[in-house]
CSV table of C-alpha atoms in Angstrom, one decimal:
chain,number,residue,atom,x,y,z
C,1,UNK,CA,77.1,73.5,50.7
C,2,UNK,CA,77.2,77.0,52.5
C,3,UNK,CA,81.4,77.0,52.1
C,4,UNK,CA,80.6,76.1,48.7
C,5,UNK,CA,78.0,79.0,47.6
C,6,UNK,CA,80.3,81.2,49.6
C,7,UNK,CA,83.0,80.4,47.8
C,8,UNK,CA,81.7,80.9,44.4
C,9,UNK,CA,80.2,84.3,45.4
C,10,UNK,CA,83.7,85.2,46.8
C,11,UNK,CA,85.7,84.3,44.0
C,12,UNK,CA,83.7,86.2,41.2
C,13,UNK,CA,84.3,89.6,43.9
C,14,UNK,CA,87.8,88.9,43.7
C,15,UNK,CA,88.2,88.1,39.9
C,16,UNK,CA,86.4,91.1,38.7
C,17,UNK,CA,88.1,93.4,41.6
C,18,UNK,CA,91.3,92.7,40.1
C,19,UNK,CA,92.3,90.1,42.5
C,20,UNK,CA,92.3,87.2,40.0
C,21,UNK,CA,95.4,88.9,37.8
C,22,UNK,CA,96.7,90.6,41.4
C,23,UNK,CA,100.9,89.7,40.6
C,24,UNK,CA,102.1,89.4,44.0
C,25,UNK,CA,105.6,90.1,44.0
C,26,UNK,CA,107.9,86.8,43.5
C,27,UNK,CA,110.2,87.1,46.6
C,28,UNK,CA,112.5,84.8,47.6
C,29,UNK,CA,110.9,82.3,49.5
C,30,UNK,CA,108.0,82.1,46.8
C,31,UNK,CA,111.1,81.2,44.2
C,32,UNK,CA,112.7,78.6,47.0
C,33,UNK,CA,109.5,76.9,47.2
C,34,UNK,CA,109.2,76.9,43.5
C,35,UNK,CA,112.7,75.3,42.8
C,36,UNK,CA,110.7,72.4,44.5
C,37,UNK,CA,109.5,71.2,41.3
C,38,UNK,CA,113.4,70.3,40.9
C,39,UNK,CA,114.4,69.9,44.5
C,40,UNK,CA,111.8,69.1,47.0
C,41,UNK,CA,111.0,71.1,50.3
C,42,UNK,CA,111.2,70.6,53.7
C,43,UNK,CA,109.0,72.9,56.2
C,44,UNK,CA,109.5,72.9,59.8
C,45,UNK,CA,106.7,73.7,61.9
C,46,UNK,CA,107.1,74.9,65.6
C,47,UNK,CA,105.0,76.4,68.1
C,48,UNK,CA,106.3,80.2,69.1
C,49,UNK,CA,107.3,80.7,72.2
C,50,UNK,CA,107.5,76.9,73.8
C,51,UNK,CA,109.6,76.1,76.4
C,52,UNK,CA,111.2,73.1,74.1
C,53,UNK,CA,111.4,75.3,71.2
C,54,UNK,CA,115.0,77.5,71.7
C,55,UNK,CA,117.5,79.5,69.4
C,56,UNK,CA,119.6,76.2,69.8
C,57,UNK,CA,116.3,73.6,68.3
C,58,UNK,CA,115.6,76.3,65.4
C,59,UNK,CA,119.2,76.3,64.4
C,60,UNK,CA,119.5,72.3,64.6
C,61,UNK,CA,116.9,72.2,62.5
C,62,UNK,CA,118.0,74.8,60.0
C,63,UNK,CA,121.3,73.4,59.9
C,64,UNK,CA,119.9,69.9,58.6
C,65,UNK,CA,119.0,71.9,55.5
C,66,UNK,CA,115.7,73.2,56.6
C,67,UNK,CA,115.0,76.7,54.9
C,68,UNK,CA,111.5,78.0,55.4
C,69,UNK,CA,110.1,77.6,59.3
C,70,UNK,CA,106.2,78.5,60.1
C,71,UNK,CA,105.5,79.4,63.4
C,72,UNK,CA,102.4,78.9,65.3
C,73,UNK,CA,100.8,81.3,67.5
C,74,UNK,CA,99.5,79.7,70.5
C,75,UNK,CA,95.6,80.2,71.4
C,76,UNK,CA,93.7,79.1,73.6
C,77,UNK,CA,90.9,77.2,71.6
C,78,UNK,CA,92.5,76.1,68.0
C,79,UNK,CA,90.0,74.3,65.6
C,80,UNK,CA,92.4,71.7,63.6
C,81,UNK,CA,95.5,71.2,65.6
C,82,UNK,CA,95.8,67.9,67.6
C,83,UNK,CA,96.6,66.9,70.9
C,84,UNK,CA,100.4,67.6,70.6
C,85,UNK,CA,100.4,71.1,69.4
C,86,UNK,CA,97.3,72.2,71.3
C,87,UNK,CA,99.5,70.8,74.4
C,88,UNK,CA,102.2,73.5,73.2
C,89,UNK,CA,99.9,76.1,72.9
C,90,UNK,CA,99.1,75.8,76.6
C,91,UNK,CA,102.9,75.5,77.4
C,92,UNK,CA,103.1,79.2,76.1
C,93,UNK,CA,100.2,80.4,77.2
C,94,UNK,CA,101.1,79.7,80.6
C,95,UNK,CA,104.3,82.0,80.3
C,96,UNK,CA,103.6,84.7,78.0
C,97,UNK,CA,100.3,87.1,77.8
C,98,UNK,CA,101.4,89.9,75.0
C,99,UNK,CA,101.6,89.1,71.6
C,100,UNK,CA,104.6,91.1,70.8
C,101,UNK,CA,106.4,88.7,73.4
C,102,UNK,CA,105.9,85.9,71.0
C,103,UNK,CA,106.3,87.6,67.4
C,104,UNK,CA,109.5,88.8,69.0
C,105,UNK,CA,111.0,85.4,70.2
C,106,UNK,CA,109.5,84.6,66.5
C,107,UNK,CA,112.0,87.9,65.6
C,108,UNK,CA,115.0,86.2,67.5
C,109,UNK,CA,115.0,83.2,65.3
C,110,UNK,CA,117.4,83.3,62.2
C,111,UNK,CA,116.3,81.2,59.3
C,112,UNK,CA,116.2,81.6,56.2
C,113,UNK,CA,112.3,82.2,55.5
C,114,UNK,CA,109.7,82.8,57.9
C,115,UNK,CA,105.7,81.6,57.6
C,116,UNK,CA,103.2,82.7,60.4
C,117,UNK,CA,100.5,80.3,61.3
C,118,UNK,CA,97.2,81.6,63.1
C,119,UNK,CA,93.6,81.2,62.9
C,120,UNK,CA,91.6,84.0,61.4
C,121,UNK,CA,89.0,83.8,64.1
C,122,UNK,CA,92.0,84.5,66.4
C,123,UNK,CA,93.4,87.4,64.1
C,124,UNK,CA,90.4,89.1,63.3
C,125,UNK,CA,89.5,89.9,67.4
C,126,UNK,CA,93.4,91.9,67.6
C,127,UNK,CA,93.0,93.2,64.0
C,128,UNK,CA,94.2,91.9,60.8
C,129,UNK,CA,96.3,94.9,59.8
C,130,UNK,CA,98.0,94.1,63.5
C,131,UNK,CA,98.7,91.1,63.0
C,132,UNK,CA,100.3,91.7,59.1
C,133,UNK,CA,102.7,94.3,60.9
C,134,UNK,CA,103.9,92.7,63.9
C,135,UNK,CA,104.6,89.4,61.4
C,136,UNK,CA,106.9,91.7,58.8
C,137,UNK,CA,108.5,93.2,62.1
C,138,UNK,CA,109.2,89.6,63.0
C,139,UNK,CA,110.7,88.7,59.7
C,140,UNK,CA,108.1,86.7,58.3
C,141,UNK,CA,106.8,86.4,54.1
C,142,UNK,CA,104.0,84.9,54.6
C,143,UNK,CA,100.7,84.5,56.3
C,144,UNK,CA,98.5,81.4,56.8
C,145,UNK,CA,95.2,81.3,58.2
C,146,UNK,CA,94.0,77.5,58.0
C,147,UNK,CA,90.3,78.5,58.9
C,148,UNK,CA,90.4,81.3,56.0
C,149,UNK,CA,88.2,79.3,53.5
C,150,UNK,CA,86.8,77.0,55.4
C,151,UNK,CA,84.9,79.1,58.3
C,152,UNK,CA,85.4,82.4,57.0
C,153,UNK,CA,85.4,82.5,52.7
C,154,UNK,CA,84.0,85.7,52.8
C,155,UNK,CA,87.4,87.0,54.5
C,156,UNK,CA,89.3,86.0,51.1
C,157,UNK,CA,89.0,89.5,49.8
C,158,UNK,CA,90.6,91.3,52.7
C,159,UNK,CA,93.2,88.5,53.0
C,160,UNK,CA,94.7,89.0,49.6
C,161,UNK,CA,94.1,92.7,50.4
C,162,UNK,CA,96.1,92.2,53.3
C,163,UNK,CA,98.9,90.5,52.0
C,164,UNK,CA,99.3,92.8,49.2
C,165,UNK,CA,99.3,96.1,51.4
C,166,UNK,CA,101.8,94.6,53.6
C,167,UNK,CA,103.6,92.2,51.4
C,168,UNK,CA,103.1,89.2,52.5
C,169,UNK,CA,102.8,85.9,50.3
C,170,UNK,CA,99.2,84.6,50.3
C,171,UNK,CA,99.1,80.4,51.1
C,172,UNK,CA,95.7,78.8,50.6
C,173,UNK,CA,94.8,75.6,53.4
C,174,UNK,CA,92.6,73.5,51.5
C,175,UNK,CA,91.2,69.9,51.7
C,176,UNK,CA,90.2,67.1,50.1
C,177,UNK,CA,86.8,68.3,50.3
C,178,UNK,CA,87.3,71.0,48.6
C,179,UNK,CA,85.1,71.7,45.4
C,180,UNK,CA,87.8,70.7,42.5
C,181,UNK,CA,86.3,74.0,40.6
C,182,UNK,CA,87.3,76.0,43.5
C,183,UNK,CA,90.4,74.9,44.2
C,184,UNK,CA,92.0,75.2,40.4
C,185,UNK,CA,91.0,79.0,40.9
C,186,UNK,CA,92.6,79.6,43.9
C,187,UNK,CA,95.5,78.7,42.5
C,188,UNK,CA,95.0,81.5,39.9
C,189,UNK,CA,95.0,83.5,42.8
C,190,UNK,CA,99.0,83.1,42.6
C,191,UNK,CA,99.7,82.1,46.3
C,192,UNK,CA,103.3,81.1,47.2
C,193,UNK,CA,101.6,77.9,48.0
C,194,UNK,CA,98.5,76.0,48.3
C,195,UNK,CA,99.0,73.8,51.8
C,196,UNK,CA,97.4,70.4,51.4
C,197,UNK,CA,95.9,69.2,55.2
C,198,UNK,CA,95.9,65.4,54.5
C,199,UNK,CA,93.3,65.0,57.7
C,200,UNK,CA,91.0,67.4,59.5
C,201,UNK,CA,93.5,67.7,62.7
C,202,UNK,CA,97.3,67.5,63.1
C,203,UNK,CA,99.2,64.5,64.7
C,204,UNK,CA,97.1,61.7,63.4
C,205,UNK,CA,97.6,58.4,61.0
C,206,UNK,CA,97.6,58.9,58.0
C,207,UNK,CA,95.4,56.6,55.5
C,208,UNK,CA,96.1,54.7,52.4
C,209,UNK,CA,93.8,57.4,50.1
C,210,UNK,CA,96.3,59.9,50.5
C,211,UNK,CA,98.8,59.1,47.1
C,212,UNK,CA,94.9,59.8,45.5
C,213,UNK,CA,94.1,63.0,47.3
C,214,UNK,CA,97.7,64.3,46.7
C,215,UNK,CA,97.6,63.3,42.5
C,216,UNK,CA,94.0,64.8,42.2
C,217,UNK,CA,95.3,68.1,43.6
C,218,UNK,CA,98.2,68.4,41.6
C,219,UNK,CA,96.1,67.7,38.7
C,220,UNK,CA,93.9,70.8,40.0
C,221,UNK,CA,96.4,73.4,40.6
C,222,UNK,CA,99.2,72.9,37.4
C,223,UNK,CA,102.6,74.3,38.3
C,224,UNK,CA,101.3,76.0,41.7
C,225,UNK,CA,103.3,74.6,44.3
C,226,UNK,CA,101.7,72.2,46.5
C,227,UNK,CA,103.0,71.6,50.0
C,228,UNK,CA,101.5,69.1,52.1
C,229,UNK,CA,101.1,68.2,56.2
C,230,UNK,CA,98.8,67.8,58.9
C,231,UNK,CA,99.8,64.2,60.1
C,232,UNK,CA,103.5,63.7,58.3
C,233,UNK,CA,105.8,62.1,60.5
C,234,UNK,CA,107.7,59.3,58.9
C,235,UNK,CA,110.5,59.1,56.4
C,236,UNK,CA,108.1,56.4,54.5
C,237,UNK,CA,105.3,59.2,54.4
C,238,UNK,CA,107.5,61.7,53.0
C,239,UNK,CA,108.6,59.9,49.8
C,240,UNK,CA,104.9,58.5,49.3
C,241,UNK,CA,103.8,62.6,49.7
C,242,UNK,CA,106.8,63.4,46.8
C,243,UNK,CA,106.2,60.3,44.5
C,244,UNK,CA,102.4,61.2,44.1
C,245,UNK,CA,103.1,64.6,43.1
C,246,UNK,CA,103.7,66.8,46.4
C,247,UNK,CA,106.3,69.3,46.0
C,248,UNK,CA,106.9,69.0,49.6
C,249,UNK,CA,105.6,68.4,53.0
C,250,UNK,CA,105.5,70.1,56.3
C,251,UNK,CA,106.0,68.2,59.5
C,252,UNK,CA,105.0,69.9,63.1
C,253,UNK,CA,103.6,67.4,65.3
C,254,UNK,CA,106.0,64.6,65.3
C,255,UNK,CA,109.1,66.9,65.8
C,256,UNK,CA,107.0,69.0,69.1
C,257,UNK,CA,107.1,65.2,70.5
C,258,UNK,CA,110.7,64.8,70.1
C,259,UNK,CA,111.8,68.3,71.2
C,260,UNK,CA,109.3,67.2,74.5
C,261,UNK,CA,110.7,63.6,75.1
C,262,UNK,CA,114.6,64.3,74.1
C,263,UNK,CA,117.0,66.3,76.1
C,264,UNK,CA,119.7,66.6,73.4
C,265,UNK,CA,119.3,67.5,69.7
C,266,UNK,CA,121.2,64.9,68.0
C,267,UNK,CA,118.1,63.0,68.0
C,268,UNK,CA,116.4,65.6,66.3
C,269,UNK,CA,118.8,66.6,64.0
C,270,UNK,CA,119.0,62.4,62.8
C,271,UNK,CA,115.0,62.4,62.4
C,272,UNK,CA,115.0,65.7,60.4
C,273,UNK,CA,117.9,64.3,58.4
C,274,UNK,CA,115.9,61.0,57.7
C,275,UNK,CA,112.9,63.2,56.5
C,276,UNK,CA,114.9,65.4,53.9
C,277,UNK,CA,116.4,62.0,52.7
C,278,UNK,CA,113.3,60.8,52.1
C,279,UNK,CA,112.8,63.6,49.9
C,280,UNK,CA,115.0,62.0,47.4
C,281,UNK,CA,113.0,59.3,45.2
């Protein structure tokens, strides 16, 4: 009920500060991700600066047909990520201390588009404007802050200040919990897109409710596009995502536990092969 209120207060600030009619620029990954109302998308998530995560991996991948990549940045106590990723966070915490180490390895990577992923708890104690520059150094378009609306709401006004300043693309994580008032707004808000977390941590089953949750956001946010994750890792999931309205999905977990268990990458190149097949319905 608190996120709620806070929520309502926040988003008459930003509506009568200008923020509602902002017009973000439309760059080029916020038009890729668009052409998935056509052509559906498929984002790659990968912790920055694991040991299993190499030039070679991040160009297997992108040579499947994977465009847009967001990168984690490891900390030590992460809210919503599951066992796998919070295991790959310690993996790179045990070999890197500075924070310009990993946005440069981050730098080193060439892909086509770029999305940072952080918490805002995390972002807020080395300073947001920080942060926003050492990601544009590193190549990146956009920003995500999964903890942004749910712990910290009243942060929404200095986010999309952020982003605009440094020109970054705002993405909302939401959930199905979620007021539905609340959500349709923030996608007047104009964000590149609005990242649906199917369960409250990563690398967990999915259940059957999901098709529902998917069509009642879509039915909440109109033409913004809607990009989905937190527990995708079969070809089966995908399609059900992309039949119920998704216009795409974004797996992490399930390709960290490949990279870990698999010495070559054909493996990983067949699995992210399988997943932009399933694309396809």
């Amino acid at each position: 009920m608190l996120v709620v209120k806070c929520l309502v207060v926040v988003w008459s600030h930003l509506w009568f500060t200008g923020f509602g009619l902002l017009g973000l620029r439309v760059g080029a990954m916020r038009c890729l991700i668009r052409e998935g109302l056509k052509r559906k998308v498929l984002m790659v998530y990968l912790t920055a600066g694991d040991p299993y995560v190499s030039g070679d991996t991040v160009r297997a991948i992108s040579e499947c047909g994977v465009r847009i990549f967001e990168f984690g940045i490891p900390l030590a106590r992460p809210k919503y990520d599951g066992p796998t990723i919070r295991a790959s966070y310690k993996r790179v915490l045990e070999n890197y201390t500075a924070l310009e180490e990993i946005f440069s390895i981050i730098k080193s990577f060439h892909v086509d588009h770029k999305i940072i992923f952080t918490y805002l708890e995390y972002a807020k104690r080395i300073g947001l404007e920080r942060i926003a520059e050492l990601a544009l150094e590193s190549g990146a378009e956009g920003l995500l802050f999964p903890d942004l609306l749910i712990d910290y709401p009243e942060e929404l006004g200095a986010y999309m200040r952020l982003c605009k300043e440094y020109d970054l693309e705002p993405i909302f994580f939401a959930t199905s919990s979620f007021p539905h008032r609340l959500v349709s707004r923030l996608a007047e808000l104009n964000p590149a897109f609005i990242y649906l977390g199917l369960m409250a941590s990563t690398g967990i089953l999915l259940p059957i409710t999901i098709s529902r949750t998917i069509r009642i956001m879509r039915g909440l946010i109109g033409g913004t596009p809607l990009l989905v994750g937190f527990a995708i890792s079969e070809p089966h999931q995908v399609s059900n995502c992309i039949r119920a309205g998704a216009d795409g999905v974004i797996v992490g977990s399930a390709i960290i536990k490949l990279l870990c268990g698999a010495s070559d990458l054909d493996g990983l190149k067949e699995y992210v092969l399988s997943l932009i097949k399933a694309l396809e319905v």
